[in-house]
Amino acid sequence: MSSSNTSSTILPPATLGMLGGGQLGRFFVAAAHEMGYKVWVLDPDPHSPAGLIADRHLVAGYEDYAALDELGGGCAAVTTEFENVPAGTLDYLSKFIPVHPAASAVAVCQNRIAEKSFLADNGLPHGPFAVIRSEDDVRHADAGLFPAVLKVARFGYDGKGQARVASHDEAVAAFQHFKGEPCVLEKMLTLDCEVSVVLARDEAGTVRCFAAGENRHRNGILDVTIAPAQVSADLRDTARQTAERIAEELGYVGTLGVEFFVCGGGLVVNEMAPRPHNSGHHTIDACDASQYEQQVRALCGLPLAVPRQHSAAVMVNLLGELWYADGKGHGAYREPDWAVLHAVPGLRLHLYGKHHARPGRKMGHFVVTGEDADEVLQRALQARAAIGIRDE
Ligand code: ADP
Ligand code: MG
């Protein structure tokens, strides 16, 4: 690889690199293509959604240095859609080409211990927690944390690697179940609701935020995002300011998602995602520029767009259980009746091209847009029921 990591504007038809081949990467590829770039994706899964539409798919692991040399040699800059890319991989690539976000920022977001410590050190609002590295740490945890949730520090997502625990004994059992992996023990908070802010930040420090969205979860997985969130303007502003501060403190360049809990009328930061966020999918359909276009712009040193949201939007995730006859992951495997969704006015369906549906796997989503927020929500919830998503 030639050695040059100076940051200048990268223009089409340059080739961009993407670490990770999931749906977030797939939307990045689509946005980059629209803007005239080529994209190479590196992901070990030969069927990865982004790899399928990329100009080149390097089917290799994130620590395959021969593949990284190829990616670095063929691309003008590299970004990620997957927070678990090893920081060493990003560091390695950054010796040759610009890498955004930087390894240091990704390292904070990919480890719940580093993330919580970052929030605490910077005086950012967070819930009560304890760092757990041993059974002794569990036994000595403040009794006031219970009922609590024990979360593995690394590689958890969509509620995986989490256990709700009512007592020290239950927490010890859960810690053993997680094979003694480092964890955080968080007090279980009573949530008024959950909101998130997606923003983009460029190298000069300019930040552009999308309006906060409200997130509703089901079985620990995002189910519905309502954008903008129907919370007070004060709360939305505080969420935006807090997310901006996080981006600044991280020296972040790229698209960042920040999840918040609203409790007792106030905000605490839940976690950060160093990539576009599931709750920002609607920006494709409801904003002048999407979170993926912003990621391309930040990576390439282009001016960030001012992302005006032109329509109220509701996003509904489509999980793998919908592909089974009972809608819960049992019975015959079949394709959902997409015609039902296409008949809904103002609805856009996005399917990720994943070759097999498993319960809980994100297979696609739809977004309903319109002028009136309440009416959009009703239309989206009706479509959600019509395609077969049921609340237990
Ligand atoms: P993931 O990486 O799976 O998104 P999160 O930490 O965001 O992990 O947890 C997933 C969801 O579980 C949250 O969005 C929230 O609904 C619930 N949850 C997690 N931690 C807590 C907590 N401390 N108190 C209350 N609910 C929580
Ligand atoms: Mg989360």
Tab-separated table of C-alpha atoms and ligand atoms in Angstrom:
chain	number	residue	atom	x	y	z
A	1	MET	CA	0.000	0.000	0.000
A	2	SER	CA	1.165	3.527	-0.640
A	3	SER	CA	1.439	5.615	2.483
A	4	SER	CA	-0.686	8.753	2.556
A	5	ASN	CA	-3.194	9.713	5.201
A	6	THR	CA	-3.594	13.407	4.505
A	7	SER	CA	-7.192	14.550	4.647
A	8	SER	CA	-8.427	16.283	1.537
A	9	THR	CA	-11.742	16.211	-0.219
A	10	ILE	CA	-12.489	12.881	-1.834
A	11	LEU	CA	-14.624	13.195	-4.938
A	12	PRO	CA	-16.364	10.709	-7.260
A	13	PRO	CA	-15.546	8.321	-8.811
A	14	ALA	CA	-13.261	7.480	-5.858
A	15	THR	CA	-13.695	4.152	-4.097
A	16	LEU	CA	-14.734	4.110	-0.426
A	17	GLY	CA	-14.196	1.232	1.975
A	18	MET	CA	-16.795	-0.136	4.372
A	19	LEU	CA	-15.970	-2.440	7.267
A	20	GLY	CA	-19.064	-4.550	7.873
A	21	GLY	CA	-21.697	-5.783	5.476
A	22	GLY	CA	-24.984	-5.435	7.373
A	23	GLN	CA	-28.011	-3.343	6.441
A	24	LEU	CA	-26.404	-0.128	7.703
A	25	GLY	CA	-23.528	-0.759	5.324
A	26	ARG	CA	-25.950	-1.585	2.537
A	27	PHE	CA	-27.669	1.813	2.880
A	28	PHE	CA	-24.236	3.482	2.923
A	29	VAL	CA	-23.365	1.696	-0.328
A	30	ALA	CA	-26.652	2.856	-1.866
A	31	ALA	CA	-26.071	6.476	-0.773
A	32	ALA	CA	-22.464	6.442	-1.995
A	33	HIS	CA	-23.493	4.957	-5.356
A	34	GLU	CA	-26.159	7.627	-5.731
A	35	MET	CA	-23.441	10.231	-5.203
A	36	GLY	CA	-21.107	8.647	-7.771
A	37	TYR	CA	-18.671	6.733	-5.548
A	38	LYS	CA	-17.675	3.106	-5.702
A	39	VAL	CA	-17.665	1.023	-2.522
A	40	TRP	CA	-15.706	-2.012	-1.410
A	41	VAL	CA	-17.146	-3.914	1.524
A	42	LEU	CA	-15.158	-6.161	3.848
A	43	ASP	CA	-17.256	-8.740	5.694
A	44	PRO	CA	-16.653	-12.457	6.339
A	45	ASP	CA	-20.241	-13.401	5.370
A	46	PRO	CA	-20.440	-14.157	1.618
A	47	HIS	CA	-24.178	-13.272	1.709
A	48	SER	CA	-23.813	-9.979	3.604
A	49	PRO	CA	-26.476	-7.423	2.563
A	50	ALA	CA	-23.929	-4.698	1.769
A	51	GLY	CA	-21.525	-7.090	0.078
A	52	LEU	CA	-24.284	-8.115	-2.348
A	53	ILE	CA	-24.578	-4.614	-3.791
A	54	ALA	CA	-20.970	-3.439	-3.362
A	55	ASP	CA	-18.597	-2.931	-6.298
A	56	ARG	CA	-16.352	-5.418	-4.587
A	57	HIS	CA	-16.909	-7.670	-1.604
A	58	LEU	CA	-13.794	-8.825	0.225
A	59	VAL	CA	-15.010	-11.956	1.991
A	60	ALA	CA	-12.573	-11.882	4.893
A	61	GLY	CA	-12.348	-11.431	8.629
A	62	TYR	CA	-11.721	-8.056	10.248
A	63	GLU	CA	-8.221	-9.132	11.280
A	64	ASP	CA	-7.196	-10.611	7.937
A	65	TYR	CA	-4.291	-8.266	7.240
A	66	ALA	CA	-3.839	-9.358	3.634
A	67	ALA	CA	-7.473	-8.340	2.987
A	68	LEU	CA	-6.961	-5.087	4.932
A	69	ASP	CA	-3.935	-4.318	2.734
A	70	GLU	CA	-6.110	-4.837	-0.308
A	71	LEU	CA	-8.878	-2.636	1.079
A	72	GLY	CA	-6.398	0.077	2.032
A	73	GLY	CA	-4.722	-0.144	-1.358
A	74	GLY	CA	-7.976	0.105	-3.315
A	75	CYS	CA	-9.910	2.703	-1.313
A	76	ALA	CA	-9.503	6.438	-0.740
A	77	ALA	CA	-10.973	6.288	2.802
A	78	VAL	CA	-12.608	3.751	5.088
A	79	THR	CA	-15.556	3.805	7.479
A	80	THR	CA	-17.519	1.250	9.456
A	81	GLU	CA	-21.084	0.169	10.025
A	82	PHE	CA	-20.261	-2.368	12.736
A	83	GLU	CA	-19.146	-1.239	16.174
A	84	ASN	CA	-17.278	-4.448	16.904
A	85	VAL	CA	-14.579	-3.954	14.292
A	86	PRO	CA	-11.368	-4.383	16.309
A	87	ALA	CA	-9.829	-1.010	17.140
A	88	GLY	CA	-6.480	-2.451	15.956
A	89	THR	CA	-7.970	-2.897	12.470
A	90	LEU	CA	-8.991	0.761	12.277
A	91	ASP	CA	-5.602	1.850	13.632
A	92	TYR	CA	-3.813	-0.276	11.056
A	93	LEU	CA	-5.803	1.113	8.114
A	94	SER	CA	-5.396	4.689	9.354
A	95	LYS	CA	-1.654	4.461	8.728
A	96	PHE	CA	-2.414	4.382	5.017
A	97	ILE	CA	-5.748	6.100	4.370
A	98	PRO	CA	-8.225	8.285	6.298
A	99	VAL	CA	-10.420	6.221	8.651
A	100	HIS	CA	-13.553	7.795	10.150
A	101	PRO	CA	-14.652	7.368	12.884
A	102	ALA	CA	-11.246	6.895	14.496
A	103	ALA	CA	-10.267	3.766	16.414
A	104	SER	CA	-10.213	5.728	19.681
A	105	ALA	CA	-13.883	6.773	19.335
A	106	VAL	CA	-15.025	3.313	18.241
A	107	ALA	CA	-13.134	1.754	21.171
A	108	VAL	CA	-15.198	3.806	23.647
A	109	CYS	CA	-18.521	2.927	22.012
A	110	GLN	CA	-17.801	-0.800	21.613
A	111	ASN	CA	-17.098	-1.498	25.279
A	112	ARG	CA	-19.772	-0.743	27.888
A	113	ILE	CA	-17.138	-0.246	30.615
A	114	ALA	CA	-15.213	2.307	28.535
A	115	GLU	CA	-18.506	3.917	27.477
A	116	LYS	CA	-19.846	4.327	31.027
A	117	SER	CA	-16.460	5.581	32.239
A	118	PHE	CA	-16.387	8.097	29.378
A	119	LEU	CA	-19.823	9.394	30.397
A	120	ALA	CA	-18.867	9.578	34.075
A	121	ASP	CA	-15.490	11.258	33.389
A	122	ASN	CA	-17.110	13.899	31.197
A	123	GLY	CA	-19.948	14.708	33.572
A	124	LEU	CA	-22.513	13.378	31.109
A	125	PRO	CA	-25.822	12.071	32.514
A	126	HIS	CA	-25.895	8.293	32.990
A	127	GLY	CA	-27.685	5.797	35.208
A	128	PRO	CA	-26.185	4.186	38.337
A	129	PHE	CA	-23.859	1.285	37.446
A	130	ALA	CA	-20.984	-0.856	38.686
A	131	VAL	CA	-18.086	-2.320	36.713
A	132	ILE	CA	-17.996	-6.121	37.112
A	133	ARG	CA	-14.802	-8.059	36.446
A	134	SER	CA	-15.106	-10.751	39.128
A	135	GLU	CA	-17.665	-12.478	41.327
A	136	ASP	CA	-16.319	-10.370	44.176
A	137	ASP	CA	-17.286	-7.228	42.253
A	138	VAL	CA	-20.834	-8.608	41.993
A	139	ARG	CA	-21.005	-9.471	45.708
A	140	HIS	CA	-19.774	-5.991	46.669
A	141	ALA	CA	-22.090	-4.154	44.278
A	142	ASP	CA	-24.295	-1.531	45.931
A	143	ALA	CA	-27.597	-3.163	46.973
A	144	GLY	CA	-29.341	-0.025	45.685
A	145	LEU	CA	-28.599	-1.132	42.095
A	146	PHE	CA	-31.180	-3.968	42.302
A	147	PRO	CA	-33.333	-4.817	40.453
A	148	ALA	CA	-30.634	-4.483	37.833
A	149	VAL	CA	-29.528	-5.576	34.393
A	150	LEU	CA	-26.174	-7.276	33.907
A	151	LYS	CA	-24.724	-6.572	30.450
A	152	VAL	CA	-21.575	-8.028	28.919
A	153	ALA	CA	-19.133	-5.212	28.165
A	154	ARG	CA	-18.503	-6.299	24.575
A	155	PHE	CA	-20.395	-7.769	21.622
A	156	GLY	CA	-23.942	-7.392	23.019
A	157	TYR	CA	-26.649	-6.124	20.664
A	158	ASP	CA	-30.432	-6.227	20.318
A	159	GLY	CA	-30.742	-7.172	24.001
A	160	LYS	CA	-28.294	-10.084	23.648
A	161	GLY	CA	-25.707	-10.537	26.400
A	162	GLN	CA	-28.079	-9.030	28.974
A	163	ALA	CA	-29.789	-10.540	32.010
A	164	ARG	CA	-32.304	-8.982	34.348
A	165	VAL	CA	-31.299	-9.776	37.915
A	166	ALA	CA	-33.184	-9.091	41.154
A	167	SER	CA	-30.442	-9.860	43.686
A	168	HIS	CA	-26.717	-10.378	44.219
A	169	ASP	CA	-27.231	-14.157	43.917
A	170	GLU	CA	-29.017	-13.847	40.586
A	171	ALA	CA	-26.293	-11.487	39.367
A	172	VAL	CA	-23.582	-14.003	40.322
A	173	ALA	CA	-25.460	-16.732	38.399
A	174	ALA	CA	-25.806	-14.466	35.359
A	175	PHE	CA	-22.111	-13.499	35.539
A	176	GLN	CA	-21.214	-17.216	35.564
A	177	HIS	CA	-23.587	-17.774	32.635
A	178	PHE	CA	-21.634	-15.059	30.766
A	179	LYS	CA	-18.486	-17.081	31.577
A	180	GLY	CA	-16.980	-14.367	33.728
A	181	GLU	CA	-16.757	-11.889	30.822
A	182	PRO	CA	-16.311	-8.283	32.018
A	183	CYS	CA	-19.749	-6.691	32.491
A	184	VAL	CA	-21.557	-3.626	33.730
A	185	LEU	CA	-24.328	-3.950	36.281
A	186	GLU	CA	-26.913	-1.239	35.673
A	187	LYS	CA	-29.773	-0.233	37.905
A	188	MET	CA	-33.052	-1.077	36.161
A	189	LEU	CA	-34.605	2.317	35.507
A	190	THR	CA	-38.307	3.068	35.162
A	191	LEU	CA	-38.518	4.619	31.730
A	192	ASP	CA	-41.019	7.267	30.649
A	193	CYS	CA	-39.813	6.546	27.119
A	194	GLU	CA	-36.633	6.183	25.066
A	195	VAL	CA	-35.287	8.670	22.536
A	196	SER	CA	-32.239	8.823	20.296
A	197	VAL	CA	-30.315	11.470	18.424
A	198	VAL	CA	-28.440	10.753	15.212
A	199	LEU	CA	-25.879	13.330	14.172
A	200	ALA	CA	-22.990	13.808	11.802
A	201	ARG	CA	-19.765	15.641	12.618
A	202	ASP	CA	-17.033	16.651	10.175
A	203	GLU	CA	-13.312	17.120	10.677
A	204	ALA	CA	-13.699	20.861	11.233
A	205	GLY	CA	-16.077	20.133	14.126
A	206	THR	CA	-19.318	21.153	12.408
A	207	VAL	CA	-22.211	19.079	13.771
A	208	ARG	CA	-25.572	18.471	12.078
A	209	CYS	CA	-28.244	16.708	14.132
A	210	PHE	CA	-31.387	14.987	12.994
A	211	ALA	CA	-34.395	15.598	15.220
A	212	ALA	CA	-34.596	13.189	18.164
A	213	GLY	CA	-36.807	10.153	17.572
A	214	GLU	CA	-38.798	8.127	20.088
A	215	ASN	CA	-37.930	4.425	20.187
A	216	ARG	CA	-40.235	1.636	21.282
A	217	HIS	CA	-38.664	-1.764	21.905
A	218	ARG	CA	-40.086	-5.257	21.945
A	219	ASN	CA	-38.113	-8.109	23.567
A	220	GLY	CA	-35.084	-5.789	23.812
A	221	ILE	CA	-35.096	-5.068	20.060
A	222	LEU	CA	-36.100	-1.788	18.443
A	223	ASP	CA	-39.642	-2.143	17.136
A	224	VAL	CA	-40.911	1.332	16.203
A	225	THR	CA	-39.289	4.779	15.850
A	226	ILE	CA	-41.482	7.880	15.845
A	227	ALA	CA	-39.721	10.897	14.375
A	228	PRO	CA	-39.674	13.556	15.568
A	229	ALA	CA	-40.169	12.273	19.131
A	230	GLN	CA	-43.373	13.583	20.689
A	231	VAL	CA	-41.592	14.932	23.769
A	232	SER	CA	-41.167	18.525	24.967
A	233	ALA	CA	-38.996	20.870	22.921
A	234	ASP	CA	-36.816	21.253	26.038
A	235	LEU	CA	-36.140	17.545	26.199
A	236	ARG	CA	-35.366	17.383	22.473
A	237	ASP	CA	-32.931	20.306	22.831
A	238	THR	CA	-31.194	18.747	25.818
A	239	ALA	CA	-30.853	15.454	23.940
A	240	ARG	CA	-29.355	17.270	20.962
A	241	GLN	CA	-26.911	19.268	23.101
A	242	THR	CA	-25.831	16.172	25.007
A	243	ALA	CA	-25.278	14.196	21.800
A	244	GLU	CA	-23.245	17.094	20.371
A	245	ARG	CA	-21.057	17.184	23.472
A	246	ILE	CA	-20.453	13.453	23.217
A	247	ALA	CA	-19.383	13.815	19.575
A	248	GLU	CA	-17.042	16.665	20.481
A	249	GLU	CA	-15.476	14.881	23.456
A	250	LEU	CA	-14.907	11.806	21.260
A	251	GLY	CA	-13.401	13.926	18.471
A	252	TYR	CA	-15.923	12.059	16.356
A	253	VAL	CA	-16.003	12.236	12.549
A	254	GLY	CA	-18.899	10.487	10.818
A	255	THR	CA	-22.457	9.528	11.719
A	256	LEU	CA	-23.120	8.781	15.402
A	257	GLY	CA	-26.216	7.482	17.205
A	258	VAL	CA	-26.852	8.310	20.867
A	259	GLU	CA	-29.574	6.446	22.784
A	260	PHE	CA	-31.225	8.057	25.810
A	261	PHE	CA	-33.587	6.947	28.539
A	262	VAL	CA	-36.197	9.467	29.643
A	263	CYS	CA	-36.774	8.888	33.374
A	264	GLY	CA	-38.571	11.098	35.831
A	265	GLY	CA	-38.831	13.758	33.132
A	266	GLY	CA	-35.008	13.922	32.714
A	267	LEU	CA	-32.516	12.340	30.315
A	268	VAL	CA	-29.767	9.825	30.860
A	269	VAL	CA	-27.497	8.496	28.127
A	270	ASN	CA	-27.992	4.761	27.563
A	271	GLU	CA	-25.373	4.021	24.917
A	272	MET	CA	-23.660	5.305	21.788
A	273	ALA	CA	-23.316	3.657	18.372
A	274	PRO	CA	-20.280	4.726	16.277
A	275	ARG	CA	-22.193	4.373	13.010
A	276	PRO	CA	-25.599	5.128	11.530
A	277	HIS	CA	-28.395	3.975	13.817
A	278	ASN	CA	-31.495	1.832	13.305
A	279	SER	CA	-33.574	4.756	14.614
A	280	GLY	CA	-32.245	6.886	11.739
A	281	HIS	CA	-33.542	4.733	8.867
A	282	HIS	CA	-36.431	7.147	8.304
A	283	THR	CA	-33.952	9.863	7.302
A	284	ILE	CA	-33.846	8.195	3.863
A	285	ASP	CA	-37.561	8.791	3.344
A	286	ALA	CA	-38.320	11.835	5.488
A	287	CYS	CA	-35.254	14.109	5.299
A	288	ASP	CA	-33.464	16.092	2.605
A	289	ALA	CA	-30.309	14.085	3.321
A	290	SER	CA	-30.099	10.720	5.056
A	291	GLN	CA	-27.807	9.622	7.885
A	292	TYR	CA	-25.990	7.523	5.253
A	293	GLU	CA	-25.428	10.463	2.920
A	294	GLN	CA	-24.033	12.363	5.922
A	295	GLN	CA	-21.671	9.448	6.608
A	296	VAL	CA	-20.414	9.652	3.007
A	297	ARG	CA	-20.043	13.430	3.292
A	298	ALA	CA	-18.155	13.290	6.602
A	299	LEU	CA	-15.868	10.541	5.289
A	300	CYS	CA	-15.104	12.388	2.063
A	301	GLY	CA	-14.590	15.829	3.612
A	302	LEU	CA	-17.648	17.259	1.830
A	303	PRO	CA	-19.766	19.884	3.611
A	304	LEU	CA	-22.432	18.200	5.741
A	305	ALA	CA	-25.993	18.695	4.553
A	306	VAL	CA	-28.453	20.609	6.718
A	307	PRO	CA	-30.822	17.700	7.196
A	308	ARG	CA	-34.302	19.216	7.170
A	309	GLN	CA	-37.017	16.693	7.975
A	310	HIS	CA	-39.765	17.391	5.470
A	311	SER	CA	-42.334	14.846	6.734
A	312	ALA	CA	-43.425	13.235	9.959
A	313	ALA	CA	-42.206	9.635	9.919
A	314	VAL	CA	-42.710	6.319	11.669
A	315	MET	CA	-40.353	3.390	11.089
A	316	VAL	CA	-41.289	-0.214	11.861
A	317	ASN	CA	-38.658	-2.984	11.974
A	318	LEU	CA	-39.452	-6.303	10.273
A	319	LEU	CA	-37.899	-9.160	12.222
A	320	GLY	CA	-37.309	-12.746	11.119
A	321	GLU	CA	-40.261	-14.256	13.007
A	322	LEU	CA	-42.571	-12.697	10.412
A	323	TRP	CA	-41.285	-15.270	7.903
A	324	TYR	CA	-42.897	-18.108	9.903
A	325	ALA	CA	-46.550	-19.143	9.697
A	326	ASP	CA	-47.459	-18.147	13.270
A	327	GLY	CA	-45.583	-14.822	13.072
A	328	LYS	CA	-43.560	-15.829	16.134
A	329	GLY	CA	-40.882	-18.041	14.611
A	330	HIS	CA	-42.780	-21.336	14.424
A	331	GLY	CA	-44.503	-23.226	11.633
A	332	ALA	CA	-43.935	-23.112	7.903
A	333	TYR	CA	-41.321	-20.730	6.433
A	334	ARG	CA	-42.939	-18.307	4.002
A	335	GLU	CA	-42.525	-14.832	2.583
A	336	PRO	CA	-44.702	-12.180	4.272
A	337	ASP	CA	-47.465	-10.724	2.091
A	338	TRP	CA	-45.658	-7.612	0.870
A	339	ALA	CA	-48.625	-6.496	-1.251
A	340	VAL	CA	-50.383	-5.593	2.011
A	341	LEU	CA	-47.677	-3.040	2.778
A	342	HIS	CA	-47.366	-1.695	-0.752
A	343	ALA	CA	-51.087	-0.875	-0.654
A	344	VAL	CA	-50.588	1.585	2.222
A	345	PRO	CA	-50.300	5.195	1.008
A	346	GLY	CA	-47.030	6.901	1.926
A	347	LEU	CA	-45.361	3.638	2.964
A	348	ARG	CA	-41.929	2.641	1.703
A	349	LEU	CA	-40.654	-0.885	2.229
A	350	HIS	CA	-36.921	-1.606	2.581
A	351	LEU	CA	-35.766	-5.238	2.523
A	352	TYR	CA	-32.135	-6.101	3.187
A	353	GLY	CA	-31.730	-9.177	0.985
A	354	LYS	CA	-30.741	-11.462	3.891
A	355	HIS	CA	-30.930	-15.024	2.679
A	356	HIS	CA	-32.432	-16.595	5.794
A	357	ALA	CA	-34.843	-15.270	8.400
A	358	ARG	CA	-34.281	-16.159	12.051
A	359	PRO	CA	-36.530	-14.905	14.855
A	360	GLY	CA	-35.180	-11.569	16.095
A	361	ARG	CA	-33.048	-10.995	12.980
A	362	LYS	CA	-33.552	-7.609	11.340
A	363	MET	CA	-34.726	-8.462	7.806
A	364	GLY	CA	-36.145	-5.129	6.685
A	365	HIS	CA	-38.228	-2.170	7.781
A	366	PHE	CA	-40.875	0.150	6.480
A	367	VAL	CA	-41.338	3.873	6.890
A	368	VAL	CA	-44.636	5.717	6.719
A	369	THR	CA	-44.459	9.465	6.061
A	370	GLY	CA	-47.029	12.238	5.947
A	371	GLU	CA	-47.912	15.689	7.200
A	372	ASP	CA	-49.801	14.882	10.379
A	373	ALA	CA	-47.741	13.051	13.021
A	374	ASP	CA	-50.728	11.386	14.750
A	375	GLU	CA	-52.224	10.197	11.501
A	376	VAL	CA	-48.823	8.851	10.330
A	377	LEU	CA	-48.491	6.881	13.571
A	378	GLN	CA	-51.967	5.384	13.174
A	379	ARG	CA	-51.267	4.431	9.551
A	380	ALA	CA	-47.935	2.830	10.507
A	381	LEU	CA	-49.423	0.865	13.432
A	382	GLN	CA	-52.253	-0.370	11.207
A	383	ALA	CA	-49.724	-1.495	8.582
A	384	ARG	CA	-47.683	-3.165	11.330
A	385	ALA	CA	-50.737	-5.164	12.425
A	386	ALA	CA	-51.765	-5.910	8.830
A	387	ILE	CA	-48.405	-7.522	7.997
A	388	GLY	CA	-48.822	-9.704	11.079
A	389	ILE	CA	-46.797	-8.120	13.897
A	390	ARG	CA	-48.704	-8.793	17.105
A	391	ASP	CA	-48.078	-7.529	20.621
A	392	GLU	CA	-48.070	-10.424	23.039
B	1	ADP	P1	-28.494	-3.014	22.939
B	1	ADP	O1	-27.026	-2.922	22.628
B	1	ADP	O2	-29.024	-4.386	22.839
B	1	ADP	O3	-29.298	-1.975	22.211
B	1	ADP	P2	-29.233	-1.546	25.357
B	1	ADP	O4	-28.330	-1.319	26.521
B	1	ADP	O5	-29.592	-0.365	24.550
B	1	ADP	O6	-28.562	-2.695	24.501
B	1	ADP	O7	-30.548	-2.258	25.895
B	1	ADP	C1	-31.634	-2.598	25.046
B	1	ADP	C2	-32.939	-2.098	25.645
B	1	ADP	O8	-33.182	-2.718	26.936
B	1	ADP	C3	-32.965	-0.602	25.936
B	1	ADP	O9	-33.249	0.147	24.790
B	1	ADP	C4	-34.064	-0.551	27.000
B	1	ADP	O10	-35.346	-0.702	26.420
B	1	ADP	C5	-33.787	-1.799	27.838
B	1	ADP	N1	-32.838	-1.464	28.922
B	1	ADP	C6	-31.503	-1.618	28.877
B	1	ADP	N2	-30.912	-1.184	30.018
B	1	ADP	C7	-31.887	-0.743	30.815
B	1	ADP	C8	-31.935	-0.150	32.144
B	1	ADP	N3	-30.817	0.040	32.839
B	1	ADP	N4	-33.142	0.203	32.653
B	1	ADP	C9	-34.275	-0.011	31.927
B	1	ADP	N5	-34.303	-0.553	30.673
B	1	ADP	C10	-33.142	-0.913	30.119
B	2	MG	MG	-29.405	0.013	22.530
